mmCIF file of C-alpha atoms and ligand atoms in Angstrom:
data_model
loop_
_atom_site.group_PDB
_atom_site.id
_atom_site.type_symbol
_atom_site.label_atom_id
_atom_site.label_comp_id
_atom_site.label_asym_id
_atom_site.label_seq_id
_atom_site.Cartn_x
_atom_site.Cartn_y
_atom_site.Cartn_z
ATOM 1 C CA UNK A 1 0.000 0.000 0.000
ATOM 2 C CA UNK A 2 1.381 3.441 -0.897
ATOM 3 C CA UNK A 3 2.057 6.180 1.594
ATOM 4 C CA UNK A 4 -0.055 9.324 1.509
ATOM 5 C CA UNK A 5 2.495 10.964 3.827
ATOM 6 C CA UNK A 6 5.363 10.336 1.391
ATOM 7 C CA UNK A 7 3.464 11.504 -1.687
ATOM 8 C CA UNK A 8 2.677 14.781 0.075
ATOM 9 C CA UNK A 9 6.168 15.820 1.192
ATOM 10 C CA UNK A 10 8.548 17.827 -0.989
ATOM 11 C CA UNK A 11 11.739 16.272 -2.463
ATOM 12 C CA UNK A 12 13.979 18.123 -0.006
ATOM 13 C CA UNK A 13 11.809 17.003 2.912
ATOM 14 C CA UNK A 14 12.101 13.457 1.629
ATOM 15 C CA UNK A 15 15.883 13.746 1.553
ATOM 16 C CA UNK A 16 15.892 15.088 5.099
ATOM 17 C CA UNK A 17 13.666 12.238 6.217
ATOM 18 C CA UNK A 18 15.974 9.646 4.633
ATOM 19 C CA UNK A 19 18.974 11.155 6.398
ATOM 20 C CA UNK A 20 17.186 11.210 9.757
ATOM 21 C CA UNK A 21 15.980 7.635 9.467
ATOM 22 C CA UNK A 22 19.389 6.407 8.320
ATOM 23 C CA UNK A 23 21.046 8.028 11.283
ATOM 24 C CA UNK A 24 18.591 6.297 13.625
ATOM 25 C CA UNK A 25 19.334 2.996 11.832
ATOM 26 C CA UNK A 26 23.094 3.449 12.156
ATOM 27 C CA UNK A 27 23.302 3.749 8.363
ATOM 28 C CA UNK A 28 22.229 0.122 7.926
ATOM 29 C CA UNK A 29 19.448 -1.327 5.798
ATOM 30 C CA UNK A 30 16.483 -2.377 7.957
ATOM 31 C CA UNK A 31 16.174 -5.748 6.207
ATOM 32 C CA UNK A 32 19.727 -6.973 5.514
ATOM 33 C CA UNK A 33 21.533 -4.810 8.102
ATOM 34 C CA UNK A 34 24.347 -4.112 5.635
ATOM 35 C CA UNK A 35 25.636 -0.584 5.168
ATOM 36 C CA UNK A 36 23.590 1.905 3.185
ATOM 37 C CA UNK A 37 25.548 4.312 1.019
ATOM 38 C CA UNK A 38 23.346 6.912 -0.624
ATOM 39 C CA UNK A 39 25.839 7.405 -3.443
ATOM 40 C CA UNK A 40 26.148 3.707 -4.239
ATOM 41 C CA UNK A 41 22.710 2.361 -3.363
ATOM 42 C CA UNK A 42 19.119 3.019 -4.263
ATOM 43 C CA UNK A 43 16.934 3.141 -1.177
ATOM 44 C CA UNK A 44 13.251 2.873 -0.327
ATOM 45 C CA UNK A 45 11.293 4.358 2.536
ATOM 46 C CA UNK A 46 8.845 1.700 3.667
ATOM 47 C CA UNK A 47 6.408 1.087 6.509
ATOM 48 C CA UNK A 48 7.843 -1.223 9.162
ATOM 49 C CA UNK A 49 4.365 -2.441 10.108
ATOM 50 C CA UNK A 50 2.227 -2.495 6.943
ATOM 51 C CA UNK A 51 -0.714 -0.109 6.835
ATOM 52 C CA UNK A 52 -3.085 -3.004 6.324
ATOM 53 C CA UNK A 53 -1.925 -4.408 9.682
ATOM 54 C CA UNK A 54 -2.557 -1.139 11.456
ATOM 55 C CA UNK A 55 0.850 0.479 10.963
ATOM 56 C CA UNK A 56 0.936 4.270 11.042
ATOM 57 C CA UNK A 57 1.631 6.326 7.944
ATOM 58 C CA UNK A 58 4.190 8.592 9.587
ATOM 59 C CA UNK A 59 7.949 8.678 10.295
ATOM 60 C CA UNK A 60 7.584 6.677 13.527
ATOM 61 C CA UNK A 61 6.721 3.695 11.337
ATOM 62 C CA UNK A 62 9.149 4.324 8.457
ATOM 63 C CA UNK A 63 12.427 2.545 7.772
ATOM 64 C CA UNK A 64 15.068 2.745 5.055
ATOM 65 C CA UNK A 65 15.936 -0.348 3.059
ATOM 66 C CA UNK A 66 18.038 -1.000 0.001
ATOM 67 C CA UNK A 67 15.548 -0.948 -2.886
ATOM 68 C CA UNK A 68 16.694 -4.420 -3.938
ATOM 69 C CA UNK A 69 16.149 -5.791 -0.408
ATOM 70 C CA UNK A 70 12.681 -4.270 -0.352
ATOM 71 C CA UNK A 71 11.791 -5.775 -3.724
ATOM 72 C CA UNK A 72 12.845 -9.277 -2.682
ATOM 73 C CA UNK A 73 11.505 -9.136 0.877
ATOM 74 C CA UNK A 74 9.821 -12.324 2.080
ATOM 75 C CA UNK A 75 7.141 -10.614 4.154
ATOM 76 C CA UNK A 76 5.326 -7.284 4.034
ATOM 77 C CA UNK A 77 6.073 -6.729 7.734
ATOM 78 C CA UNK A 78 9.674 -5.479 7.680
ATOM 79 C CA UNK A 79 10.409 -6.905 11.122
ATOM 80 C CA UNK A 80 9.542 -10.374 9.840
ATOM 81 C CA UNK A 81 11.244 -9.728 6.485
ATOM 82 C CA UNK A 82 14.446 -8.994 8.408
ATOM 83 C CA UNK A 83 14.299 -12.278 10.346
ATOM 84 C CA UNK A 84 13.545 -14.272 7.182
ATOM 85 C CA UNK A 85 16.361 -12.552 5.320
ATOM 86 C CA UNK A 86 18.775 -13.481 8.087
ATOM 87 C CA UNK A 87 17.594 -17.074 8.064
ATOM 88 C CA UNK A 88 18.139 -17.234 4.273
ATOM 89 C CA UNK A 89 21.647 -15.917 4.783
ATOM 90 C CA UNK A 90 22.433 -18.583 7.402
ATOM 91 C CA UNK A 91 20.953 -21.274 5.113
ATOM 92 C CA UNK A 92 23.065 -20.166 2.162
ATOM 93 C CA UNK A 93 26.187 -20.130 4.319
ATOM 94 C CA UNK A 94 25.765 -23.645 5.736
ATOM 95 C CA UNK A 95 24.814 -24.982 2.290
ATOM 96 C CA UNK A 96 27.953 -23.432 0.836
ATOM 97 C CA UNK A 97 30.284 -24.495 3.642
ATOM 98 C CA UNK A 98 28.832 -27.856 4.699
ATOM 99 C CA UNK A 99 26.522 -28.806 1.848
ATOM 100 C CA UNK A 100 23.520 -29.116 4.171
ATOM 101 C CA UNK A 101 20.693 -26.981 5.544
ATOM 102 C CA UNK A 102 21.372 -25.385 8.925
ATOM 103 C CA UNK A 103 20.505 -27.073 12.194
ATOM 104 C CA UNK A 104 19.991 -25.470 15.573
ATOM 105 C CA UNK A 105 23.731 -25.247 16.312
ATOM 106 C CA UNK A 106 24.226 -23.050 13.205
ATOM 107 C CA UNK A 107 21.468 -20.724 14.398
ATOM 108 C CA UNK A 108 22.843 -20.621 17.947
ATOM 109 C CA UNK A 109 26.356 -19.771 16.782
ATOM 110 C CA UNK A 110 25.005 -17.015 14.534
ATOM 111 C CA UNK A 111 23.427 -15.350 17.565
ATOM 112 C CA UNK A 112 26.320 -15.797 19.999
ATOM 113 C CA UNK A 113 25.000 -18.983 21.586
ATOM 114 C CA UNK A 114 26.760 -22.145 22.865
ATOM 115 C CA UNK A 115 29.757 -20.320 24.228
ATOM 116 C CA UNK A 116 29.943 -21.494 27.814
ATOM 117 C CA UNK A 117 29.371 -24.582 29.921
ATOM 118 C CA UNK A 118 26.856 -24.085 32.705
ATOM 119 C CA UNK A 119 28.204 -24.381 36.236
ATOM 120 C CA UNK A 120 25.500 -25.552 38.589
ATOM 121 C CA UNK A 121 24.840 -27.474 41.738
ATOM 122 C CA UNK A 122 21.883 -29.322 43.117
ATOM 123 C CA UNK A 123 20.999 -28.773 46.742
ATOM 124 C CA UNK A 124 18.013 -30.475 48.238
ATOM 125 C CA UNK A 125 15.190 -29.752 45.863
ATOM 126 C CA UNK A 126 16.777 -26.804 44.122
ATOM 127 C CA UNK A 127 19.157 -26.293 41.220
ATOM 128 C CA UNK A 128 21.511 -23.347 41.645
ATOM 129 C CA UNK A 129 23.620 -21.690 39.003
ATOM 130 C CA UNK A 130 25.334 -18.499 38.000
ATOM 131 C CA UNK A 131 26.491 -16.860 34.771
ATOM 132 C CA UNK A 132 29.980 -15.577 35.712
ATOM 133 C CA UNK A 133 31.146 -15.443 32.068
ATOM 134 C CA UNK A 134 28.468 -12.809 31.453
ATOM 135 C CA UNK A 135 29.695 -10.770 34.399
ATOM 136 C CA UNK A 136 26.904 -11.823 36.720
ATOM 137 C CA UNK A 137 27.803 -13.652 39.893
ATOM 138 C CA UNK A 138 24.383 -13.602 41.456
ATOM 139 C CA UNK A 139 23.131 -17.073 42.276
ATOM 140 C CA UNK A 140 19.877 -18.114 40.668
ATOM 141 C CA UNK A 141 17.799 -21.049 41.767
ATOM 142 C CA UNK A 142 14.830 -22.988 40.495
ATOM 143 C CA UNK A 143 12.831 -25.690 42.296
ATOM 144 C CA UNK A 144 13.350 -29.257 41.101
ATOM 145 C CA UNK A 145 10.339 -31.466 40.491
ATOM 146 C CA UNK A 146 10.278 -35.237 40.187
ATOM 147 C CA UNK A 147 8.211 -37.083 37.630
ATOM 148 C CA UNK A 148 6.515 -39.853 39.558
ATOM 149 C CA UNK A 149 6.369 -42.340 36.703
ATOM 150 C CA UNK A 150 9.913 -42.107 35.344
ATOM 151 C CA UNK A 151 11.700 -40.748 38.382
ATOM 152 C CA UNK A 152 13.206 -38.015 36.170
ATOM 153 C CA UNK A 153 14.052 -34.795 37.910
ATOM 154 C CA UNK A 154 13.191 -31.619 36.032
ATOM 155 C CA UNK A 155 12.912 -27.881 36.392
ATOM 156 C CA UNK A 156 11.709 -24.918 34.372
ATOM 157 C CA UNK A 157 14.203 -22.153 33.815
ATOM 158 C CA UNK A 158 15.303 -19.360 31.545
ATOM 159 C CA UNK A 159 18.913 -19.407 30.344
ATOM 160 C CA UNK A 160 20.958 -16.950 28.303
ATOM 161 C CA UNK A 161 21.624 -18.188 24.788
ATOM 162 C CA UNK A 162 25.372 -18.360 25.602
ATOM 163 C CA UNK A 163 24.666 -21.425 27.780
ATOM 164 C CA UNK A 164 22.418 -23.251 25.330
ATOM 165 C CA UNK A 165 23.876 -26.039 23.201
ATOM 166 C CA UNK A 166 22.378 -28.065 20.417
ATOM 167 C CA UNK A 167 22.310 -31.844 20.814
ATOM 168 C CA UNK A 168 21.883 -33.919 17.687
ATOM 169 C CA UNK A 169 20.532 -36.813 19.728
ATOM 170 C CA UNK A 170 17.499 -34.746 20.727
ATOM 171 C CA UNK A 171 17.008 -33.216 17.306
ATOM 172 C CA UNK A 172 19.141 -34.490 14.449
ATOM 173 C CA UNK A 173 17.048 -32.775 11.788
ATOM 174 C CA UNK A 174 18.139 -29.736 9.871
ATOM 175 C CA UNK A 175 15.879 -26.723 9.574
ATOM 176 C CA UNK A 176 14.139 -26.507 6.210
ATOM 177 C CA UNK A 177 12.562 -23.657 4.287
ATOM 178 C CA UNK A 178 9.167 -24.568 5.728
ATOM 179 C CA UNK A 179 10.224 -22.903 8.985
ATOM 180 C CA UNK A 180 9.303 -19.493 7.558
ATOM 181 C CA UNK A 181 5.601 -19.888 8.410
ATOM 182 C CA UNK A 182 6.514 -20.851 11.968
ATOM 183 C CA UNK A 183 8.840 -17.858 12.279
ATOM 184 C CA UNK A 184 5.882 -15.608 11.439
ATOM 185 C CA UNK A 185 3.615 -17.333 13.940
ATOM 186 C CA UNK A 186 6.223 -17.034 16.697
ATOM 187 C CA UNK A 187 6.783 -13.400 15.868
ATOM 188 C CA UNK A 188 3.069 -12.779 16.299
ATOM 189 C CA UNK A 189 3.382 -14.451 19.711
ATOM 190 C CA UNK A 190 1.434 -17.514 18.630
ATOM 191 C CA UNK A 191 3.807 -20.359 19.498
ATOM 192 C CA UNK A 192 3.090 -23.545 17.560
ATOM 193 C CA UNK A 193 5.425 -25.895 19.391
ATOM 194 C CA UNK A 194 5.834 -27.087 22.962
ATOM 195 C CA UNK A 195 8.183 -25.387 25.368
ATOM 196 C CA UNK A 196 11.822 -25.928 24.459
ATOM 197 C CA UNK A 197 13.282 -29.101 25.895
ATOM 198 C CA UNK A 198 16.785 -29.447 27.192
ATOM 199 C CA UNK A 199 18.697 -31.473 29.700
ATOM 200 C CA UNK A 200 21.606 -31.187 32.093
ATOM 201 C CA UNK A 201 23.983 -34.053 32.793
ATOM 202 C CA UNK A 202 24.949 -34.136 36.435
ATOM 203 C CA UNK A 203 28.332 -35.556 37.478
ATOM 204 C CA UNK A 204 26.624 -38.473 39.184
ATOM 205 C CA UNK A 205 24.955 -39.445 35.933
ATOM 206 C CA UNK A 206 28.229 -39.157 34.036
ATOM 207 C CA UNK A 207 29.844 -41.713 36.362
ATOM 208 C CA UNK A 208 27.169 -44.315 35.678
HETATM 209 ZN ZN1 ZN B 301 19.609 -4.303 2.385
#
């Protein structure tokens, strides 16, 4: 959908607007996050949230993209287009370097994940841990539950991506193109899958 706001402003106002938006975006394209050079590139001003989804037709909802990125965007919502573009980039890279589609470890490494081993201890019915590598020495704890049928101990917790690792035994599959629909659903806060599963190997279990 076109922008009434943009058709009404004068060419010099448009130039000013582009400069202002670019500055706010650190001179990077909203979709591909590569540098924007106004001498070398053609750019578009586009709505971040499309008008048809309730986005405003004013500068608070405008972003600068390379024209080519805007033409080949995979979603009309620029926030989703940016995520999908990044996923395509990761897919191309793993295909080129390893000859396969990416799996979770490729995604984690792209976002700074899987960097540290988690140090933890179990005391009574609590698991305690800290994230010293991230500069935080505060001790966090979560209650441990026991599944009556299997005897498995479990807890629910939130962990920084730096402490999350991919395990091919849990999920050996690579991530295919069909993930794009799920990415959109997650972005709209409509999760389609169960809560993420993970596990921790305690020293006792390692000795078995
Ligand atoms: Zn771009």
